[in-house]
Amino acid sequence: MNTGQDQYILKVEGLAVSYGSFEAVKDVSFNVLQGEIFGLLGPNGAGKTSTLSSIEGLVKFKSGSIKLNDYDVQQQPLQAKASMGVQLQSTSFQAELNVAQILQLYSGIYGVPMDADQIKTTLREIGLDEAGKKKYSQLSGGQQQRLSLIIATIHNPKLVLLDEPTTGLDPQSRRQLWERIEAIKARGHAVLLTTHSMEEAEAVCDRIAIVDHGCVIAIDTPQALVDKHRDDPEVIAVSRRGKVTLEDVFIGLTGKAVRA
Ligand SMILES: Nc1ncnc2c1ncn2[C@@H]1O[C@H](COP(=O)(O)OP(=O)(O)OP(=O)(O)O)[C@@H](O)[C@H]1O
Ligand SMILES: [Mg+2]
């Protein structure tokens, strides 16, 4: 483990990802510290999921390096994977299993098997005790999100990667998920999430990186980004009612055009 001030759990340096001749990620570098909630923000197609997929070992990246818990994700993929929990942008589980069985299966896979009582308690905590006998496909979108977050964190990983974890959640579920994310942080572990919600970034992220066209264009705390860019002409031009928000800074930096 690294020592001193630089207590990072994840170090991404000069990441580049191509799909055929298309360069989806051109130059992405950032560190996530222990006990930190780090947000990746960016317009549709900016390269956020491609960055997460590279960390998760789901995409082979062209250049750069990724170290998780001091393990190189390409050279020591098994050790790196054991240090992370992953919730994908869209997930599906074994169609023939019900919710309780899915939880039982994954707790076994992750080496923390649960008995029937523990499964019941866990499902109750996420408001799915009534849904234990349903198949994953029969759950609502928000219920699916809640179950997949539990499964991503079942083995208490050092880094949890969440791709748009609160998209489609109602306010209650979203708040509960924020509390779960903060509980991971309170255990000294780290969270890397993507979000399109500026409110979410401000509410839970310690630092954020804004990604655009495959490059990181800004990294800082949400408040510091607002303070730094509040007088930029592009930011003032999009601000409303004289108050500069993180969304104004985001649009000022990434432009007003909707992405193809
Ligand atoms: N498997 C793939 N093959 C070809 N192109 C891909 C593939 N996956 C992603 N892309 C392209 O790479 C770019 C980045 O996609 P990515 O999914 O990383 O964006 P994102 O920032 O996660 O966007 P969103 O906010 O919409 O989820 C997009 O232009 C996308 O069309
Ligand atoms: Mg994405």
Short mmCIF file of N, CA, C and O in Angstrom, two decimals, residues 100-210:
data_model
loop_
_atom_site.label_atom_id
_atom_site.label_comp_id
_atom_site.label_asym_id
_atom_site.label_seq_id
_atom_site.Cartn_x
_atom_site.Cartn_y
_atom_site.Cartn_z
N ALA A 100 -33.93 -13.48 -3.95
CA ALA A 100 -33.23 -14.08 -2.81
C ALA A 100 -32.14 -15.04 -3.30
O ALA A 100 -31.03 -15.08 -2.75
N GLN A 101 -32.45 -15.77 -4.35
CA GLN A 101 -31.46 -16.72 -4.88
C GLN A 101 -30.27 -15.99 -5.49
O GLN A 101 -29.13 -16.45 -5.38
N ILE A 102 -30.55 -14.86 -6.15
CA ILE A 102 -29.45 -14.08 -6.74
C ILE A 102 -28.51 -13.61 -5.63
O ILE A 102 -27.28 -13.72 -5.74
N LEU A 103 -29.09 -13.11 -4.55
CA LEU A 103 -28.28 -12.62 -3.42
C LEU A 103 -27.47 -13.77 -2.83
O LEU A 103 -26.28 -13.61 -2.53
N GLN A 104 -28.10 -14.93 -2.71
CA GLN A 104 -27.41 -16.09 -2.18
C GLN A 104 -26.24 -16.49 -3.09
O GLN A 104 -25.12 -16.72 -2.64
N LEU A 105 -26.51 -16.50 -4.39
CA LEU A 105 -25.48 -16.89 -5.36
C LEU A 105 -24.27 -15.96 -5.27
O LEU A 105 -23.14 -16.40 -5.14
N TYR A 106 -24.54 -14.64 -5.33
CA TYR A 106 -23.42 -13.70 -5.37
C TYR A 106 -22.69 -13.60 -4.05
O TYR A 106 -21.48 -13.39 -4.03
N SER A 107 -23.39 -13.77 -2.94
CA SER A 107 -22.68 -13.74 -1.67
C SER A 107 -21.70 -14.92 -1.63
O SER A 107 -20.57 -14.78 -1.14
N GLY A 108 -22.12 -16.06 -2.19
CA GLY A 108 -21.21 -17.22 -2.27
C GLY A 108 -20.03 -16.95 -3.19
O GLY A 108 -18.88 -17.20 -2.84
N ILE A 109 -20.31 -16.37 -4.37
CA ILE A 109 -19.24 -16.08 -5.33
C ILE A 109 -18.20 -15.15 -4.71
O ILE A 109 -17.00 -15.32 -4.90
N TYR A 110 -18.68 -14.16 -3.96
CA TYR A 110 -17.76 -13.18 -3.38
C TYR A 110 -17.14 -13.66 -2.06
O TYR A 110 -16.44 -12.91 -1.39
N GLY A 111 -17.45 -14.89 -1.66
CA GLY A 111 -16.80 -15.46 -0.47
C GLY A 111 -17.37 -14.96 0.85
O GLY A 111 -16.69 -15.01 1.88
N VAL A 112 -18.60 -14.42 0.82
CA VAL A 112 -19.24 -14.01 2.08
C VAL A 112 -20.66 -14.58 2.13
O VAL A 112 -21.65 -13.84 2.12
N PRO A 113 -20.77 -15.93 2.14
CA PRO A 113 -22.09 -16.55 2.03
C PRO A 113 -23.06 -16.08 3.11
O PRO A 113 -22.68 -15.85 4.25
N MET A 114 -24.33 -15.92 2.72
CA MET A 114 -25.37 -15.47 3.64
C MET A 114 -26.35 -16.60 3.88
O MET A 114 -26.71 -17.32 2.94
N ASP A 115 -26.83 -16.73 5.13
CA ASP A 115 -27.88 -17.71 5.38
C ASP A 115 -29.24 -17.04 5.11
O ASP A 115 -29.31 -15.84 4.80
N ALA A 116 -30.32 -17.83 5.25
CA ALA A 116 -31.65 -17.32 4.88
C ALA A 116 -32.03 -16.08 5.67
O ALA A 116 -32.62 -15.13 5.13
N ASP A 117 -31.65 -16.05 6.96
CA ASP A 117 -31.99 -14.88 7.79
C ASP A 117 -31.25 -13.63 7.32
O ASP A 117 -31.82 -12.53 7.27
N GLN A 118 -29.96 -13.80 7.00
CA GLN A 118 -29.18 -12.64 6.53
C GLN A 118 -29.72 -12.11 5.20
O GLN A 118 -29.76 -10.91 4.97
N ILE A 119 -30.15 -13.03 4.36
CA ILE A 119 -30.73 -12.60 3.08
C ILE A 119 -32.00 -11.81 3.32
O ILE A 119 -32.20 -10.73 2.76
N LYS A 120 -32.82 -12.32 4.23
CA LYS A 120 -34.07 -11.63 4.55
C LYS A 120 -33.79 -10.22 5.10
O LYS A 120 -34.41 -9.23 4.69
N THR A 121 -32.83 -10.15 6.03
CA THR A 121 -32.50 -8.85 6.64
C THR A 121 -31.99 -7.88 5.58
O THR A 121 -32.38 -6.71 5.54
N THR A 122 -31.11 -8.38 4.71
CA THR A 122 -30.54 -7.51 3.68
C THR A 122 -31.63 -7.01 2.74
O THR A 122 -31.68 -5.82 2.41
N LEU A 123 -32.52 -7.91 2.35
CA LEU A 123 -33.60 -7.50 1.44
C LEU A 123 -34.53 -6.50 2.13
O LEU A 123 -35.01 -5.56 1.51
N ARG A 124 -34.74 -6.69 3.45
CA ARG A 124 -35.59 -5.75 4.18
C ARG A 124 -34.96 -4.37 4.19
O ARG A 124 -35.64 -3.36 3.98
N GLU A 125 -33.65 -4.33 4.40
CA GLU A 125 -32.92 -3.04 4.44
C GLU A 125 -33.11 -2.23 3.16
O GLU A 125 -33.10 -1.02 3.18
N ILE A 126 -33.20 -2.93 2.03
CA ILE A 126 -33.35 -2.20 0.77
C ILE A 126 -34.80 -2.24 0.27
O ILE A 126 -35.08 -1.97 -0.90
N GLY A 127 -35.71 -2.57 1.19
CA GLY A 127 -37.13 -2.51 0.87
C GLY A 127 -37.57 -3.55 -0.15
O GLY A 127 -38.56 -3.36 -0.86
N LEU A 128 -36.85 -4.67 -0.20
CA LEU A 128 -37.21 -5.70 -1.19
C LEU A 128 -37.65 -7.01 -0.53
O LEU A 128 -37.67 -8.04 -1.18
N ASP A 129 -38.02 -6.94 0.76
CA ASP A 129 -38.39 -8.20 1.43
C ASP A 129 -39.63 -8.84 0.81
O ASP A 129 -39.74 -10.04 0.72
N GLU A 130 -40.54 -7.99 0.33
CA GLU A 130 -41.75 -8.51 -0.32
C GLU A 130 -41.42 -9.09 -1.70
O GLU A 130 -42.18 -9.88 -2.25
N ALA A 131 -40.29 -8.65 -2.25
CA ALA A 131 -39.95 -8.99 -3.64
C ALA A 131 -39.00 -10.20 -3.74
O ALA A 131 -38.57 -10.55 -4.83
N GLY A 132 -38.72 -10.83 -2.60
CA GLY A 132 -37.72 -11.91 -2.58
C GLY A 132 -37.97 -13.03 -3.57
O GLY A 132 -37.04 -13.65 -4.07
N LYS A 133 -39.26 -13.26 -3.88
CA LYS A 133 -39.57 -14.39 -4.77
C LYS A 133 -39.69 -13.96 -6.23
O LYS A 133 -39.90 -14.78 -7.12
N LYS A 134 -39.55 -12.64 -6.47
CA LYS A 134 -39.66 -12.17 -7.86
C LYS A 134 -38.36 -12.40 -8.62
O LYS A 134 -37.28 -12.40 -8.04
N LYS A 135 -38.49 -12.52 -9.92
CA LYS A 135 -37.31 -12.58 -10.79
C LYS A 135 -36.77 -11.15 -10.96
O LYS A 135 -37.53 -10.18 -10.85
N TYR A 136 -35.48 -11.04 -11.28
CA TYR A 136 -34.87 -9.71 -11.45
C TYR A 136 -35.65 -8.87 -12.47
O TYR A 136 -35.91 -7.69 -12.26
N SER A 137 -36.04 -9.53 -13.57
CA SER A 137 -36.73 -8.81 -14.65
C SER A 137 -38.10 -8.29 -14.22
O SER A 137 -38.68 -7.43 -14.87
N GLN A 138 -38.64 -8.85 -13.11
CA GLN A 138 -39.95 -8.41 -12.64
C GLN A 138 -39.85 -7.23 -11.67
O GLN A 138 -40.87 -6.71 -11.23
N LEU A 139 -38.62 -6.82 -11.33
CA LEU A 139 -38.46 -5.68 -10.43
C LEU A 139 -38.57 -4.39 -11.22
O LEU A 139 -38.27 -4.35 -12.41
N SER A 140 -38.95 -3.31 -10.52
CA SER A 140 -38.94 -2.00 -11.18
C SER A 140 -37.48 -1.58 -11.35
O SER A 140 -36.58 -2.15 -10.72
N GLY A 141 -37.25 -0.56 -12.18
CA GLY A 141 -35.88 -0.10 -12.44
C GLY A 141 -35.16 0.28 -11.15
O GLY A 141 -34.00 -0.09 -10.93
N GLY A 142 -35.87 0.99 -10.27
CA GLY A 142 -35.26 1.43 -9.01
C GLY A 142 -34.94 0.25 -8.11
O GLY A 142 -33.90 0.21 -7.44
N GLN A 143 -35.85 -0.74 -8.09
CA GLN A 143 -35.59 -1.94 -7.28
C GLN A 143 -34.39 -2.70 -7.82
O GLN A 143 -33.56 -3.20 -7.05
N GLN A 144 -34.25 -2.76 -9.13
CA GLN A 144 -33.09 -3.43 -9.74
C GLN A 144 -31.80 -2.72 -9.32
O GLN A 144 -30.81 -3.36 -8.99
N GLN A 145 -31.84 -1.37 -9.33
CA GLN A 145 -30.65 -0.59 -8.95
C GLN A 145 -30.24 -0.91 -7.52
O GLN A 145 -29.06 -1.05 -7.22
N ARG A 146 -31.25 -0.97 -6.64
CA ARG A 146 -30.95 -1.21 -5.22
C ARG A 146 -30.30 -2.57 -5.03
O ARG A 146 -29.34 -2.72 -4.30
N LEU A 147 -30.84 -3.57 -5.74
CA LEU A 147 -30.28 -4.92 -5.60
C LEU A 147 -28.86 -4.97 -6.17
O LEU A 147 -27.95 -5.54 -5.57
N SER A 148 -28.65 -4.33 -7.33
CA SER A 148 -27.32 -4.44 -7.93
C SER A 148 -26.27 -3.68 -7.11
O SER A 148 -25.11 -4.07 -7.06
N LEU A 149 -26.68 -2.62 -6.40
CA LEU A 149 -25.71 -1.94 -5.53
C LEU A 149 -25.32 -2.84 -4.35
O LEU A 149 -24.15 -2.93 -3.98
N ILE A 150 -26.31 -3.52 -3.78
CA ILE A 150 -26.00 -4.43 -2.66
C ILE A 150 -25.01 -5.49 -3.14
O ILE A 150 -24.04 -5.80 -2.46
N ILE A 151 -25.26 -6.03 -4.33
CA ILE A 151 -24.38 -7.09 -4.83
C ILE A 151 -22.98 -6.54 -5.12
O ILE A 151 -21.98 -7.19 -4.84
N ALA A 152 -22.91 -5.30 -5.58
CA ALA A 152 -21.59 -4.71 -5.87
C ALA A 152 -20.78 -4.48 -4.59
O ALA A 152 -19.55 -4.39 -4.65
N THR A 153 -21.46 -4.39 -3.45
CA THR A 153 -20.73 -4.04 -2.22
C THR A 153 -20.72 -5.18 -1.19
O THR A 153 -20.27 -5.00 -0.08
N ILE A 154 -21.18 -6.33 -1.61
CA ILE A 154 -21.39 -7.46 -0.70
C ILE A 154 -20.07 -7.90 -0.03
O ILE A 154 -20.05 -8.33 1.11
N HIS A 155 -18.95 -7.77 -0.75
CA HIS A 155 -17.66 -8.22 -0.24
C HIS A 155 -16.83 -7.08 0.34
O HIS A 155 -15.63 -7.21 0.53
N ASN A 156 -17.51 -5.94 0.60
CA ASN A 156 -16.86 -4.82 1.26
C ASN A 156 -15.58 -4.38 0.52
O ASN A 156 -14.50 -4.30 1.11
N PRO A 157 -15.69 -4.10 -0.78
CA PRO A 157 -14.49 -3.80 -1.57
C PRO A 157 -13.89 -2.43 -1.24
O PRO A 157 -14.59 -1.55 -0.73
N LYS A 158 -12.60 -2.29 -1.58
CA LYS A 158 -11.90 -1.03 -1.29
C LYS A 158 -12.37 0.09 -2.19
O LYS A 158 -12.33 1.26 -1.84
N LEU A 159 -12.78 -0.27 -3.42
CA LEU A 159 -13.27 0.74 -4.36
C LEU A 159 -14.56 0.23 -4.98
O LEU A 159 -14.61 -0.89 -5.48
N VAL A 160 -15.59 1.07 -4.94
CA VAL A 160 -16.85 0.71 -5.57
C VAL A 160 -17.05 1.61 -6.78
O VAL A 160 -16.91 2.83 -6.69
N LEU A 161 -17.32 0.98 -7.92
CA LEU A 161 -17.51 1.73 -9.17
C LEU A 161 -18.98 1.70 -9.54
O LEU A 161 -19.56 0.62 -9.71
N LEU A 162 -19.57 2.88 -9.67
CA LEU A 162 -21.01 2.96 -9.91
C LEU A 162 -21.27 3.82 -11.14
O LEU A 162 -20.92 5.00 -11.17
N ASP A 163 -21.87 3.20 -12.15
CA ASP A 163 -22.13 3.94 -13.39
C ASP A 163 -23.58 4.43 -13.37
O ASP A 163 -24.51 3.63 -13.49
N GLU A 164 -23.75 5.72 -13.18
CA GLU A 164 -25.08 6.35 -13.08
C GLU A 164 -25.98 5.60 -12.10
O GLU A 164 -27.07 5.13 -12.47
N PRO A 165 -25.55 5.48 -10.84
CA PRO A 165 -26.29 4.64 -9.89
C PRO A 165 -27.68 5.15 -9.56
O PRO A 165 -28.54 4.37 -9.17
N THR A 166 -27.93 6.45 -9.70
CA THR A 166 -29.24 6.96 -9.26
C THR A 166 -30.15 7.36 -10.40
O THR A 166 -31.24 7.87 -10.17
N THR A 167 -29.72 7.11 -11.64
CA THR A 167 -30.60 7.42 -12.77
C THR A 167 -31.88 6.60 -12.63
O THR A 167 -31.84 5.39 -12.47
N GLY A 168 -33.01 7.28 -12.68
CA GLY A 168 -34.30 6.58 -12.63
C GLY A 168 -34.80 6.28 -11.24
O GLY A 168 -35.86 5.68 -11.09
N LEU A 169 -34.07 6.68 -10.21
CA LEU A 169 -34.55 6.41 -8.85
C LEU A 169 -35.47 7.54 -8.36
O LEU A 169 -35.28 8.70 -8.71
N ASP A 170 -36.43 7.16 -7.51
CA ASP A 170 -37.27 8.20 -6.90
C ASP A 170 -36.45 8.88 -5.80
O ASP A 170 -35.40 8.38 -5.39
N PRO A 171 -36.92 10.06 -5.31
CA PRO A 171 -36.11 10.80 -4.33
C PRO A 171 -35.77 9.98 -3.08
O PRO A 171 -34.65 10.06 -2.57
N GLN A 172 -36.70 9.15 -2.60
CA GLN A 172 -36.42 8.35 -1.41
C GLN A 172 -35.29 7.37 -1.67
O GLN A 172 -34.35 7.24 -0.88
N SER A 173 -35.39 6.65 -2.80
CA SER A 173 -34.36 5.65 -3.12
C SER A 173 -33.02 6.32 -3.37
O SER A 173 -31.96 5.78 -3.05
N ARG A 174 -33.08 7.52 -3.97
CA ARG A 174 -31.84 8.22 -4.26
C ARG A 174 -31.14 8.63 -2.96
O ARG A 174 -29.94 8.43 -2.80
N ARG A 175 -31.93 9.15 -2.01
CA ARG A 175 -31.35 9.52 -0.72
C ARG A 175 -30.77 8.29 -0.01
O ARG A 175 -29.72 8.34 0.60
N GLN A 176 -31.50 7.16 -0.10
CA GLN A 176 -31.01 5.95 0.56
C GLN A 176 -29.69 5.51 -0.08
O GLN A 176 -28.75 5.11 0.60
N LEU A 177 -29.64 5.63 -1.40
CA LEU A 177 -28.41 5.24 -2.09
C LEU A 177 -27.25 6.16 -1.71
O LEU A 177 -26.13 5.71 -1.50
N TRP A 178 -27.53 7.46 -1.60
CA TRP A 178 -26.48 8.39 -1.15
C TRP A 178 -25.96 7.98 0.23
O TRP A 178 -24.77 8.03 0.50
N GLU A 179 -26.91 7.59 1.10
CA GLU A 179 -26.48 7.17 2.45
C GLU A 179 -25.60 5.93 2.38
O GLU A 179 -24.63 5.82 3.11
N ARG A 180 -25.95 5.03 1.47
CA ARG A 180 -25.13 3.82 1.33
C ARG A 180 -23.74 4.17 0.80
O ARG A 180 -22.74 3.60 1.22
N ILE A 181 -23.70 5.10 -0.13
CA ILE A 181 -22.42 5.53 -0.70
C ILE A 181 -21.58 6.20 0.41
O ILE A 181 -20.38 5.95 0.54
N GLU A 182 -22.23 7.01 1.23
CA GLU A 182 -21.50 7.68 2.30
C GLU A 182 -21.04 6.69 3.37
O GLU A 182 -19.99 6.88 3.99
N ALA A 183 -21.82 5.60 3.54
CA ALA A 183 -21.40 4.57 4.50
C ALA A 183 -20.14 3.86 4.02
O ALA A 183 -19.27 3.49 4.81
N ILE A 184 -20.03 3.69 2.71
CA ILE A 184 -18.82 3.06 2.14
C ILE A 184 -17.61 3.96 2.44
O ILE A 184 -16.57 3.52 2.87
N LYS A 185 -17.81 5.25 2.25
CA LYS A 185 -16.76 6.24 2.53
C LYS A 185 -16.39 6.22 4.02
O LYS A 185 -15.22 6.27 4.37
N ALA A 186 -17.42 6.13 4.87
CA ALA A 186 -17.16 6.15 6.33
C ALA A 186 -16.32 4.95 6.75
O ALA A 186 -15.61 5.00 7.75
N ARG A 187 -16.37 3.87 5.98
CA ARG A 187 -15.54 2.71 6.29
C ARG A 187 -14.11 2.90 5.78
O ARG A 187 -13.30 1.99 5.85
N GLY A 188 -13.83 4.08 5.20
CA GLY A 188 -12.48 4.36 4.70
C GLY A 188 -12.28 3.88 3.28
O GLY A 188 -11.17 3.94 2.75
N HIS A 189 -13.35 3.38 2.66
CA HIS A 189 -13.24 2.89 1.30
C HIS A 189 -13.60 4.03 0.34
O HIS A 189 -13.98 5.12 0.76
N ALA A 190 -13.45 3.76 -0.95
CA ALA A 190 -13.64 4.84 -1.92
C ALA A 190 -14.74 4.47 -2.92
O ALA A 190 -15.03 3.29 -3.14
N VAL A 191 -15.32 5.51 -3.50
CA VAL A 191 -16.38 5.32 -4.50
C VAL A 191 -16.04 6.16 -5.72
O VAL A 191 -15.68 7.34 -5.59
N LEU A 192 -16.11 5.54 -6.89
CA LEU A 192 -15.99 6.28 -8.14
C LEU A 192 -17.33 6.13 -8.85
O LEU A 192 -17.76 5.01 -9.14
N LEU A 193 -18.01 7.25 -9.08
CA LEU A 193 -19.32 7.15 -9.72
C LEU A 193 -19.41 8.10 -10.90
O LEU A 193 -18.67 9.08 -10.98
N THR A 194 -20.32 7.78 -11.80
CA THR A 194 -20.64 8.73 -12.86
C THR A 194 -22.05 9.25 -12.59
O THR A 194 -22.88 8.55 -12.00
N THR A 195 -22.28 10.47 -12.98
CA THR A 195 -23.62 11.02 -12.79
C THR A 195 -23.85 12.16 -13.78
O THR A 195 -22.91 12.82 -14.20
N HIS A 196 -25.12 12.35 -14.13
CA HIS A 196 -25.50 13.55 -14.89
C HIS A 196 -26.17 14.56 -13.96
O HIS A 196 -26.62 15.60 -14.43
N SER A 197 -26.24 14.21 -12.69
CA SER A 197 -26.94 15.09 -11.75
C SER A 197 -25.93 15.99 -11.03
O SER A 197 -25.10 15.52 -10.25
N MET A 198 -26.03 17.28 -11.28
CA MET A 198 -25.14 18.24 -10.62
C MET A 198 -25.46 18.29 -9.12
O MET A 198 -24.59 18.48 -8.29
N GLU A 199 -26.76 18.10 -8.83
CA GLU A 199 -27.18 18.08 -7.42
C GLU A 199 -26.48 16.93 -6.69
O GLU A 199 -25.97 17.08 -5.58
N GLU A 200 -26.44 15.78 -7.36
CA GLU A 200 -25.79 14.62 -6.77
C GLU A 200 -24.29 14.86 -6.59
O GLU A 200 -23.71 14.54 -5.55
N ALA A 201 -23.67 15.44 -7.62
CA ALA A 201 -22.24 15.70 -7.54
C ALA A 201 -21.95 16.62 -6.35
O ALA A 201 -21.01 16.38 -5.59
N GLU A 202 -22.79 17.65 -6.18
CA GLU A 202 -22.55 18.58 -5.08
C GLU A 202 -22.87 17.95 -3.73
O GLU A 202 -22.22 18.23 -2.74
N ALA A 203 -23.88 17.07 -3.72
CA ALA A 203 -24.31 16.50 -2.44
C ALA A 203 -23.36 15.42 -1.93
O ALA A 203 -23.14 15.34 -0.72
N VAL A 204 -22.81 14.61 -2.82
CA VAL A 204 -22.02 13.47 -2.30
C VAL A 204 -20.55 13.43 -2.72
O VAL A 204 -19.76 12.78 -2.05
N CYS A 205 -20.19 14.11 -3.81
CA CYS A 205 -18.81 13.93 -4.29
C CYS A 205 -17.83 14.86 -3.58
O CYS A 205 -18.08 16.06 -3.47
N ASP A 206 -16.72 14.30 -3.12
CA ASP A 206 -15.66 15.14 -2.55
C ASP A 206 -14.94 15.89 -3.66
O ASP A 206 -14.62 17.06 -3.52
N ARG A 207 -14.67 15.16 -4.76
CA ARG A 207 -14.05 15.81 -5.93
C ARG A 207 -14.72 15.26 -7.17
O ARG A 207 -15.26 14.14 -7.17
N ILE A 208 -14.66 16.05 -8.23
CA ILE A 208 -15.20 15.59 -9.51
C ILE A 208 -14.20 15.88 -10.63
O ILE A 208 -13.39 16.81 -10.53
N ALA A 209 -14.29 15.05 -11.67
CA ALA A 209 -13.56 15.35 -12.91
C ALA A 209 -14.61 15.55 -13.99
O ALA A 209 -15.56 14.77 -14.09
N ILE A 210 -14.46 16.62 -14.77
CA ILE A 210 -15.34 16.81 -15.92
C ILE A 210 -14.60 16.29 -17.14
O ILE A 210 -13.46 16.67 -17.41
#
